[in-house]
Structure formats: structure tokens, C-alpha cells
Short mmCIF file of C-alpha atoms in Angstrom, two decimals:
data_model
loop_
_atom_site.label_atom_id
_atom_site.label_comp_id
_atom_site.label_asym_id
_atom_site.label_seq_id
_atom_site.Cartn_x
_atom_site.Cartn_y
_atom_site.Cartn_z
CA MET A 1 9.31 -10.15 -9.28
CA THR A 2 9.65 -10.74 -12.99
CA GLY A 3 7.70 -12.91 -15.37
CA LEU A 4 8.19 -14.59 -18.72
CA LYS A 5 8.96 -11.57 -20.88
CA TRP A 6 9.43 -7.97 -19.82
CA GLY A 7 6.30 -5.95 -20.53
CA GLU A 8 4.29 -9.15 -20.94
CA ASP A 9 4.77 -10.47 -17.45
CA ASN A 10 2.44 -13.42 -16.95
CA LEU A 11 3.24 -13.97 -13.31
CA TYR A 12 0.06 -15.52 -11.90
CA GLY A 13 -1.72 -14.28 -15.02
CA CYS A 14 -1.31 -10.67 -13.91
CA PRO A 15 0.92 -8.40 -16.02
CA LEU A 16 1.17 -5.61 -13.43
CA CYS A 17 1.36 -7.61 -10.18
CA ARG A 18 4.92 -6.79 -9.19
CA THR A 19 5.55 -6.14 -5.53
CA CYS A 20 9.08 -5.26 -4.45
CA ARG A 21 11.09 -4.35 -1.38
CA PHE A 22 14.21 -2.20 -1.67
CA ASP A 23 16.67 -1.80 1.19
CA ASN A 24 18.77 1.31 1.82
CA VAL A 25 17.46 3.61 -0.90
CA CYS A 26 17.27 7.41 -0.94
CA PHE A 27 14.81 9.89 -2.38
CA ASN A 28 16.57 12.69 -4.27
CA HIS A 29 14.51 15.84 -3.77
CA SER A 30 16.02 17.61 -6.77
CA SER A 31 15.56 14.90 -9.40
CA GLN A 32 12.50 13.32 -7.71
CA ASP A 33 14.12 9.89 -8.13
CA VAL A 34 14.32 7.04 -5.65
CA GLN A 35 17.99 6.10 -5.85
CA PHE A 36 19.02 2.45 -5.53
CA TYR A 37 22.73 2.25 -4.74
CA VAL A 38 24.87 -0.50 -6.26
CA ASP A 39 28.51 -1.29 -5.47
CA ASP A 40 29.27 -2.68 -8.93
CA ALA A 41 27.52 -1.05 -11.89
CA GLN A 42 28.76 -3.88 -14.12
CA SER A 43 26.72 -6.47 -12.24
CA PRO A 44 23.07 -7.05 -13.24
CA LEU A 45 20.35 -5.71 -10.98
CA PHE A 46 18.16 -8.73 -11.70
CA TYR A 47 17.60 -11.50 -14.24
CA GLU A 48 14.55 -12.52 -16.24
CA ALA A 49 12.90 -15.53 -14.63
CA ALA A 50 12.34 -17.41 -17.90
CA ASN A 51 15.48 -16.85 -19.97
CA GLY A 52 18.03 -15.44 -17.52
CA GLU A 53 18.41 -12.18 -19.45
CA PRO A 54 20.32 -9.68 -17.27
CA HIS A 55 19.01 -6.16 -16.55
CA TYR A 56 21.45 -3.39 -15.63
CA GLU A 57 18.77 -0.72 -15.21
CA PHE A 58 15.22 -0.78 -13.94
CA PRO A 59 12.70 -0.43 -16.81
CA PRO A 60 10.50 2.68 -16.39
CA ASP A 61 7.40 0.48 -16.00
CA PHE A 62 9.03 -1.76 -13.40
CA ILE A 63 6.25 -1.23 -10.83
CA ASN A 64 2.69 0.06 -10.87
CA THR A 65 2.22 2.28 -7.80
CA GLY A 66 -1.53 2.55 -8.42
CA HIS A 67 -4.56 0.32 -8.12
CA LEU A 68 -4.59 -2.41 -10.74
CA SER A 69 -8.15 -1.90 -11.99
CA MET A 70 -8.62 1.88 -11.74
CA SER A 71 -7.93 4.62 -14.27
CA PRO A 72 -5.50 5.86 -15.30
CA SER A 73 -3.48 2.66 -15.17
CA PRO A 74 -0.73 1.72 -14.86
CA MET A 75 1.03 4.30 -12.71
CA ASP A 76 4.52 3.45 -13.93
CA TRP A 77 7.43 3.89 -11.57
CA ALA A 78 10.96 2.57 -11.12
CA PRO A 79 13.93 3.37 -8.90
CA LYS A 80 17.13 4.69 -10.46
CA ALA A 81 20.28 2.63 -10.09
CA VAL A 82 23.21 4.73 -8.84
CA ALA A 83 26.76 3.44 -8.64
CA GLY A 84 28.37 3.95 -5.24
CA SER A 85 27.27 4.21 -1.64
CA ILE A 86 24.75 6.40 0.16
CA PRO A 87 26.45 9.78 0.77
CA GLU A 88 27.62 10.52 4.27
CA GLY A 89 25.35 12.89 6.11
CA ALA A 90 22.18 11.88 4.25
CA VAL A 91 18.94 12.12 6.23
CA PHE A 92 17.59 8.70 7.23
CA SER A 93 13.91 8.30 8.03
CA ASP A 94 13.25 6.78 11.44
CA ALA A 95 10.35 4.76 10.01
CA PRO A 96 11.04 0.99 10.03
CA VAL A 97 9.57 0.70 6.52
CA VAL A 98 8.03 3.03 3.92
CA ALA A 99 5.14 2.13 1.60
CA TYR A 100 5.16 4.15 -1.63
CA VAL A 101 1.59 4.18 -3.00
CA SER A 102 -0.63 6.20 -5.35
CA LEU A 103 -3.92 7.37 -3.89
CA ASN A 104 -6.93 6.89 -6.19
CA ASP A 105 -10.18 8.81 -6.74
CA ALA A 106 -12.29 5.98 -5.30
CA VAL A 107 -11.36 6.93 -1.73
CA PHE A 108 -14.34 9.30 -1.58
CA ASN A 109 -16.23 6.15 -0.60
CA PHE A 110 -15.62 4.53 2.80
CA GLY A 111 -15.66 1.00 1.40
CA HIS A 112 -13.23 1.80 -1.41
CA ALA A 113 -10.95 3.71 0.96
CA LEU A 114 -10.81 0.61 3.11
CA PHE A 115 -10.65 -2.23 0.59
CA ASP A 116 -9.04 -0.52 -2.41
CA PHE A 117 -6.43 1.52 -0.56
CA LEU A 118 -5.68 0.65 3.08
CA PHE A 119 -6.18 -3.09 2.62
CA PRO A 120 -3.76 -3.40 -0.35
CA VAL A 121 -1.12 -1.34 1.46
CA PHE A 122 -1.36 -3.59 4.50
CA ASN A 123 -1.26 -6.70 2.32
CA THR A 124 1.91 -5.49 0.62
CA LEU A 125 3.72 -5.03 3.91
CA GLN A 126 2.48 -8.32 5.31
CA LEU A 127 3.35 -10.22 2.12
CA LEU A 128 6.95 -9.04 2.38
CA ASP A 129 7.02 -9.69 6.14
CA VAL A 130 7.83 -6.07 7.00
CA TYR A 131 4.54 -4.81 8.46
CA HIS A 132 4.97 -2.60 11.51
CA PRO A 133 2.35 -0.22 12.96
CA ASP A 134 4.93 2.58 12.72
CA PHE A 135 5.38 2.21 8.96
CA GLN A 136 5.35 5.40 6.90
CA LEU A 137 2.84 5.86 4.08
CA LEU A 138 4.43 8.00 1.36
CA LEU A 139 2.17 9.15 -1.47
CA ALA A 140 3.29 8.63 -5.06
CA LYS A 141 1.72 10.45 -8.02
CA HIS A 142 -2.08 10.57 -7.68
CA GLN A 143 -4.09 8.05 -9.70
CA GLY A 144 -6.97 10.17 -10.95
CA LYS A 145 -8.00 13.82 -11.02
CA ASN A 146 -8.96 14.64 -7.41
CA PRO A 147 -6.09 14.33 -4.92
CA HIS A 148 -8.06 16.40 -2.40
CA LEU A 149 -10.29 13.35 -1.81
CA ILE A 150 -7.70 12.20 0.69
CA GLU A 151 -9.27 14.73 3.06
CA LEU A 152 -12.47 12.68 3.41
CA PHE A 153 -11.39 9.45 5.08
CA ILE A 154 -7.62 9.00 4.82
CA ASP A 155 -6.22 12.35 5.97
CA PRO A 156 -9.10 14.56 7.19
CA ALA A 157 -8.62 17.77 9.16
CA GLU A 158 -10.25 16.09 12.16
CA ALA A 159 -7.73 13.39 13.10
CA ASP A 160 -10.34 11.23 14.83
CA ARG A 161 -12.13 10.76 11.47
CA SER A 162 -9.08 9.27 9.78
CA MET A 163 -9.09 5.60 8.79
CA LEU A 164 -5.29 5.49 8.57
CA PRO A 165 -4.76 4.61 12.30
CA MET A 166 -6.23 1.21 11.49
CA ILE A 167 -2.85 0.31 9.99
CA SER A 168 -0.36 3.08 10.83
CA ARG A 169 0.48 5.32 13.77
CA ARG A 170 2.13 7.88 11.50
CA SER A 171 0.60 10.69 9.50
CA ILE A 172 0.77 10.49 5.71
CA LEU A 173 3.74 12.08 3.97
CA THR A 174 3.71 13.64 0.52
CA LEU A 175 6.88 14.18 -1.48
CA ASP A 176 6.62 17.90 -0.72
CA SER A 177 6.34 17.39 3.03
CA LEU A 178 9.19 14.89 2.90
CA ALA A 179 11.36 17.48 1.12
CA ALA A 180 10.43 20.09 3.73
CA GLN A 181 11.55 17.79 6.54
CA ALA A 182 14.86 17.12 4.78
CA ALA A 183 15.41 20.82 4.07
CA GLN A 184 14.82 21.66 7.74
CA ALA A 185 17.40 19.06 8.79
CA GLY A 186 19.80 20.46 6.20
CA SER A 187 19.36 24.10 7.22
CA SER A 188 20.02 23.20 10.86
CA GLY A 189 23.29 21.54 9.86
CA GLN A 190 22.14 18.12 11.00
CA ALA A 191 22.41 16.42 7.61
CA ASP A 192 22.46 16.73 3.84
CA GLY A 193 19.00 18.10 3.02
CA GLY A 194 19.05 16.92 -0.60
CA LEU A 195 18.30 13.30 0.20
CA THR A 196 15.98 11.33 2.43
CA CYS A 197 16.97 7.70 2.86
CA PHE A 198 15.00 4.67 3.97
CA SER A 199 16.19 1.41 5.45
CA SER A 200 13.28 -0.43 3.83
CA PHE A 201 11.07 0.78 0.97
CA VAL A 202 8.19 -1.17 -0.63
CA ALA A 203 6.05 -0.52 -3.71
CA GLY A 204 3.54 -2.38 -5.84
CA SER A 205 0.35 -2.84 -3.82
CA GLY A 206 -2.18 -2.36 -6.61
CA SER A 207 -3.03 -6.01 -7.13
CA LEU A 208 -3.45 -6.92 -3.47
CA HIS A 209 -7.03 -5.80 -2.92
CA THR A 210 -9.97 -7.96 -1.88
CA SER A 211 -11.15 -8.90 -5.36
CA MET A 212 -7.86 -10.66 -6.15
CA GLN A 213 -7.20 -14.21 -5.07
CA ARG A 214 -5.01 -15.18 -2.12
CA THR A 215 -5.77 -12.12 -0.02
CA ARG A 216 -7.11 -12.63 3.49
CA ALA A 217 -9.03 -10.15 5.63
CA LEU A 218 -8.29 -11.69 9.05
CA PRO A 219 -4.69 -10.36 9.44
CA PHE A 220 -5.89 -6.87 8.52
CA ARG A 221 -8.72 -7.13 11.05
CA GLU A 222 -6.38 -8.29 13.79
CA ALA A 223 -3.93 -5.46 13.09
CA ALA A 224 -6.70 -2.85 12.98
CA PHE A 225 -8.16 -4.02 16.29
CA ALA A 226 -4.73 -3.97 17.93
CA ASN A 227 -3.84 -0.52 16.56
CA LEU A 228 -7.18 0.96 17.62
CA GLY A 229 -7.08 -0.67 21.05
CA ILE A 230 -10.25 -2.70 20.49
CA VAL A 231 -10.58 -5.67 22.83
CA GLU A 232 -13.08 -8.33 21.84
CA ASP A 233 -15.24 -10.16 24.35
CA SER A 234 -13.75 -13.64 24.11
CA GLN A 235 -16.23 -15.00 26.66
CA ARG A 236 -19.28 -14.31 24.52
CA SER A 237 -21.13 -17.59 23.97
CA THR A 238 -23.38 -16.42 21.11
CA PRO A 239 -22.34 -14.56 17.96
CA ARG A 240 -23.02 -10.88 17.45
CA ILE A 241 -24.37 -10.41 13.93
CA THR A 242 -24.72 -7.04 12.19
CA MET A 243 -26.40 -6.95 8.80
CA LEU A 244 -26.57 -3.85 6.62
CA LYS A 245 -29.52 -3.60 4.27
CA LYS A 246 -28.46 -1.51 1.30
CA LYS A 247 -30.53 0.15 -1.38
CA GLY A 248 -29.54 1.04 -4.91
CA LYS A 249 -26.28 -0.34 -6.31
CA ARG A 250 -24.86 -3.58 -4.92
CA VAL A 251 -28.07 -4.35 -3.05
CA LEU A 252 -28.52 -7.85 -1.64
CA GLU A 253 -31.67 -8.97 -3.40
CA ASN A 254 -32.34 -11.76 -0.90
CA ALA A 255 -31.51 -9.73 2.21
CA ASP A 256 -34.86 -10.51 3.81
CA SER A 257 -34.47 -14.26 3.39
CA ILE A 258 -30.90 -14.09 4.74
CA MET A 259 -32.14 -12.22 7.79
CA LYS A 260 -34.88 -14.76 8.42
CA HIS A 261 -32.40 -17.62 8.10
CA LEU A 262 -30.02 -16.00 10.59
CA GLN A 263 -32.81 -15.31 13.05
CA ALA A 264 -33.89 -18.96 12.84
CA ARG A 265 -30.32 -20.24 13.09
CA PHE A 266 -29.37 -17.98 16.02
CA PRO A 267 -32.61 -17.23 17.91
CA ASN A 268 -30.81 -15.94 21.01
CA CYS A 269 -28.64 -13.32 19.31
#
């Protein structure tokens, strides 16, 4: 997605809200580039939306892999255009789609891990109509100073504490673990271990969290329930209401009056 002027993209009033899908790309483990193969290097990769200006390379700030409103930002990233075809013998991931995302330091908190990481990733895949519960989450460069925070809720040692199964059946991959898989395939003679290729690769989820407009929680909820095997009681005639009364930051100052209203409105709950 491009806007009015490169670097000053005003698409929906959001300069860093670019979400893209790339088909048949490969990660080069030596150069650490995602390679986008083109048959004709003389043909533009894309055109500016406003003035039709052609681009023959991806600008280095083409996509922000991080969260839009967290520091440091943006987490600039772009694929590298390579003339030619994918080399024969390259390792292809069996994942139907890969989401390339930067983890952020806010995931130490359950709510932020859910709504500022998992939710945007899911929204990205759903927006591009490629969501599948077997998608692969591949971590880009960390957005912050504490990458080990992934061990709290996203990728803990105890698998049953992980929140990731809400949206994916696969374990998280880092670039190092991806390289190790490719090297193993290469050493066994199965394939060229220098590349790992993907049939579908998406990036740019940072703007698709709950505080932005046009994001809906219901599809995420439905996917999470299905992936976790939760079956709702569709025959229940009265609602089940759970209200959390917080203290400190983000407290609901009228929590008591809300509770009284709900009790009056639904006396049989």
C-alpha cells in the first residue's frame, strides 16, 4: 500500500500503516534479507498511488514491522528485489503463510500481549484473507530492550501457559532457529540450506491493534475459541457477565454504579 508521497504516506491519515503480502519469497540466511524474485528487473515493482511514479526497488522504510505507537518506532524493514527465479533445491516452509513481526517490550503484561501483539498479527492475516491456524509466526528485530519478555506469555517454558495457541498451532520461530532448520536440511542433502522460502509472507501489523479504527474483536474471539476447543453453551437463556474491578491505573471510577445497573437489568444472572 502506498500513499500520496513516499515517506509522507497519508493513507487513512497514518504514515506507517502499510500492510503487505508477498508471494514466493525466500529468506537468505547469509545476508539476512528477504528476497523478492522478479522476472524482469526493468519493470517497476510498484507505482505511487498519487502520481504514478515507478519504484524499481523497495525503500528501506517500506514497512514497519513493529507496533505503531511503541518505542523505538518505526522498525523499518523492506524485502530485497532479486532478478531471476527461486533457486532449485531451496527449502520451502510447509506453513501456509508466515507473519513477520517485531515483538515489543509491552508483552510483559497479559493485556498488552493480547491486544498489542496477538490481536494485530491476527488482524493482519485476516485483512489479507490468508489467516490459517497453522500460520507461522516469525520474529523480526525486537522492538525494545528486553526480548526475553517473550518467555512470560507468548513463548513460556511451560507450553500450557502460552497465549500463542489462541491464534496459531505452531511454535514461534526466530531467524536463528529458522537458519538452523535450513542448515539441517542442507547438511542432510535434502535441499539448499542457504535459503528458506515461503509461499506467502505478510508484514506490517503495527497499526492493526484495538485502539485503531476499523478493527473488530469478534473474528479474533471466534478463532481463539475454535483453536482452543472452547464450545459455548448456545442454549443459555440468560447472559453470563464477568466484571473485573481494577485498582490503580485504568480503574473504572464508576464500577460500583455499573455493577448495580447490571444487577438491576439482569436480576437472574
